[in-house]
Short mmCIF file of C-alpha atoms in Angstrom, two decimals:
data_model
loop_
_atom_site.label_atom_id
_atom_site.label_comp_id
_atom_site.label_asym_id
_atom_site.label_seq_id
_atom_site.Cartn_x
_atom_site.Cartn_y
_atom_site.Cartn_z
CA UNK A 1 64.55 129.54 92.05
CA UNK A 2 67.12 126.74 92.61
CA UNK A 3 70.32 128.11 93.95
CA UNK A 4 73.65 127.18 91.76
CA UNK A 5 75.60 124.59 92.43
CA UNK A 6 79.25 125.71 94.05
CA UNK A 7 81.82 123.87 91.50
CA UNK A 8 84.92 122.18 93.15
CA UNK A 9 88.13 122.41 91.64
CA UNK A 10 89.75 119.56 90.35
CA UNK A 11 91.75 117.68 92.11
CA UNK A 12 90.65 118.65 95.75
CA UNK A 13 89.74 115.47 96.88
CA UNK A 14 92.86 113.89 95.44
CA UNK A 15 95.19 116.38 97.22
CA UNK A 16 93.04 115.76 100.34
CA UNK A 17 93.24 112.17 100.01
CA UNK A 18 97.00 111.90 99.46
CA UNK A 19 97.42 114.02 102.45
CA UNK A 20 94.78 111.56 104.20
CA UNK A 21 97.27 108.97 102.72
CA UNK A 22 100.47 110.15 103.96
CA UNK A 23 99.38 110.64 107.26
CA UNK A 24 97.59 107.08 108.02
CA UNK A 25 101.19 105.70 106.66
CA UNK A 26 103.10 107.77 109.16
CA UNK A 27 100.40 106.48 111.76
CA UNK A 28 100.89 103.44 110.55
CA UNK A 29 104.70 103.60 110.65
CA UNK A 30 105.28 104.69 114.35
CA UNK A 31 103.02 102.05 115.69
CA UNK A 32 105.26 99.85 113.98
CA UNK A 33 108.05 101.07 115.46
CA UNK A 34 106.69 101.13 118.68
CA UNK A 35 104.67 97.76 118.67
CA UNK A 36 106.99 95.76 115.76
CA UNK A 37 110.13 96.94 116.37
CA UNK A 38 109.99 97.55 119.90
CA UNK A 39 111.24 101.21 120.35
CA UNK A 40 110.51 103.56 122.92
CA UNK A 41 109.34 107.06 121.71
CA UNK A 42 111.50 109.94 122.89
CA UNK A 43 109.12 112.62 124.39
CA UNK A 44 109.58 114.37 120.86
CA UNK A 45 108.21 111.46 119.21
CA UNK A 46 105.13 111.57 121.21
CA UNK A 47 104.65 115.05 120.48
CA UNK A 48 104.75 114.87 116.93
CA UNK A 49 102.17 111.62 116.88
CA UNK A 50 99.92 113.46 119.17
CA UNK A 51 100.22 116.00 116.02
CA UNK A 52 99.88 113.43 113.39
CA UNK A 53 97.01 110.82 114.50
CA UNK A 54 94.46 113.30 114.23
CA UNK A 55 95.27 114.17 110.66
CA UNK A 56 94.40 110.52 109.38
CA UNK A 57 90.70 111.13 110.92
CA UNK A 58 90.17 114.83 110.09
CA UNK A 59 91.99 114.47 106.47
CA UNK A 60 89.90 111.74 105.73
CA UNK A 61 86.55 113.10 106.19
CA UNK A 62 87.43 116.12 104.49
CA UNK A 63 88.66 114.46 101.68
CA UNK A 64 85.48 112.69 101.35
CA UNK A 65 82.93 115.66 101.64
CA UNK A 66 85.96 117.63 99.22
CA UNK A 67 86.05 120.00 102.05
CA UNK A 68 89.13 122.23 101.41
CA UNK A 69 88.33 124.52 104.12
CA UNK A 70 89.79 121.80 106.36
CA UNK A 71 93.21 123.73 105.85
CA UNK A 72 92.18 126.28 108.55
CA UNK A 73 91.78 122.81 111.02
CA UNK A 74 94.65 120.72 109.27
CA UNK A 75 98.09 123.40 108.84
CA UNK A 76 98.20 124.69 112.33
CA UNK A 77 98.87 121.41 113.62
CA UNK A 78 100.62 120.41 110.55
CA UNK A 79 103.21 123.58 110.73
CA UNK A 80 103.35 122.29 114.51
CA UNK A 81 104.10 118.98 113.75
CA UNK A 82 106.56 120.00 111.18
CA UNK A 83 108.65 122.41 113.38
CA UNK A 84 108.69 119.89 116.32
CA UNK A 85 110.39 116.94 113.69
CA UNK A 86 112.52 119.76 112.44
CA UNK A 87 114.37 120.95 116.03
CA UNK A 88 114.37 117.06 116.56
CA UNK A 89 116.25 116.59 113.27
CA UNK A 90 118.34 119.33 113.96
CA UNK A 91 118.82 117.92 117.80
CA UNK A 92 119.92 114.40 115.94
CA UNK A 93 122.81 115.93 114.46
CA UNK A 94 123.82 118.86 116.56
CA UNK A 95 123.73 117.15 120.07
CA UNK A 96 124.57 114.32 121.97
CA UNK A 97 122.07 114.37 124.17
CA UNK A 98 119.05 116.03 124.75
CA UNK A 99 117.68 115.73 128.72
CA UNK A 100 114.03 116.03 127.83
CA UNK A 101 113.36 112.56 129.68
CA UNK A 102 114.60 108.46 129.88
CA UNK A 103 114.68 108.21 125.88
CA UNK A 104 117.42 110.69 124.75
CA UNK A 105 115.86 112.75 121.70
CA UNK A 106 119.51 112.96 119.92
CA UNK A 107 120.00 109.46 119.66
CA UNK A 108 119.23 108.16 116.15
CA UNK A 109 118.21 104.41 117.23
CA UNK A 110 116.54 103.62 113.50
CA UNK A 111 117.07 104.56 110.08
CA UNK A 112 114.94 103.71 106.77
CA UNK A 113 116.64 104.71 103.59
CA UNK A 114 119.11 106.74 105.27
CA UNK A 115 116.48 108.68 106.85
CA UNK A 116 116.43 108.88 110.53
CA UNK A 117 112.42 108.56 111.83
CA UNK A 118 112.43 112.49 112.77
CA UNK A 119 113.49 113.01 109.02
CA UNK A 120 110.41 111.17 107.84
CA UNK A 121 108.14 112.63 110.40
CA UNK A 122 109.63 115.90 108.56
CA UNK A 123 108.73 114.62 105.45
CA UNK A 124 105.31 113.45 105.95
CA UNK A 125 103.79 116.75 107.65
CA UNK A 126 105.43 118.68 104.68
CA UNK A 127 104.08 116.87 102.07
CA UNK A 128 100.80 117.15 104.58
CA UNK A 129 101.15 120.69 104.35
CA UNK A 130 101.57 121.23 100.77
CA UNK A 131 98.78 119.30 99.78
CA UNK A 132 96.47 120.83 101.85
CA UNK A 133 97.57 124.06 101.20
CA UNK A 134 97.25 123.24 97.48
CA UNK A 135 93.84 122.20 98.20
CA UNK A 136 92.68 125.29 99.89
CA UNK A 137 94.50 127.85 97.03
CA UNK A 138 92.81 125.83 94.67
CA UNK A 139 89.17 126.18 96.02
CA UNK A 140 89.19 129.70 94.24
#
């Protein structure tokens, strides 16, 4: 007797893949930065990439196997990633400087759309986290 098939909700690998999405872009956007523009990471930079490179790999094989379990690998470093950007937003417009090494992590040196790059590293692991979350309350 042939066991049934396990049905996946719709949409899974589409929220998986736009989360695979947003993350290579943000990838893809602080190399630029770095490499293009020239700037030097503050040490809270290079905390939230070590956060975010993963992502692009792990989000991307999930979304291909529609593996929403993923979330259990995916939000803890996501939430991580998330909080660091936040306190570094926060430090951007609370402080004037910061004394967590050479690059000062209060100094807004770049902005795109208004949006300082701690804002969009903000922006990126939230929209990270809700579609992965979405994902994995979807999977029933």
């Amino acid at each position: 007797m042939s066991q049934p098939s396990r049905t996946v909700p719709l949409g899974t690998r589409q929220l998986l893949g736009f989360a695979t999405l947003v993350a290579a872009v943000a990838t893809a956007g602080s190399l630029y930065f770095s490499l293009g523009v020239g700037l030097t990471p503050c040490r809270l930079c290079w905390y939230q990439r070590i956060l975010m490179y993963p992502l692009v790999v792990v989000l991307g094989v999930a979304a291909f196997e529609r593996r929403a379990e993923v979330a259990r690998t995916v939000l803890p470093l996501a939430v991580l990633g998330g909080s660091i950007s936040a306190y570094h937003s926060w430090l951007q417009v609370s402080q004037s400087s910061c004394g967590l090494g050479a690059v000062s992590c209060s100094a807004v040196v770049y902005r795109v759309v208004g949006f300082s790059i701690p804002n969009l590293a903000l922006m990126a692991f939230s929209l990270v986290v809700a579609s992965v979350g979405l994902a994995w309350w979807q999977r029933g």
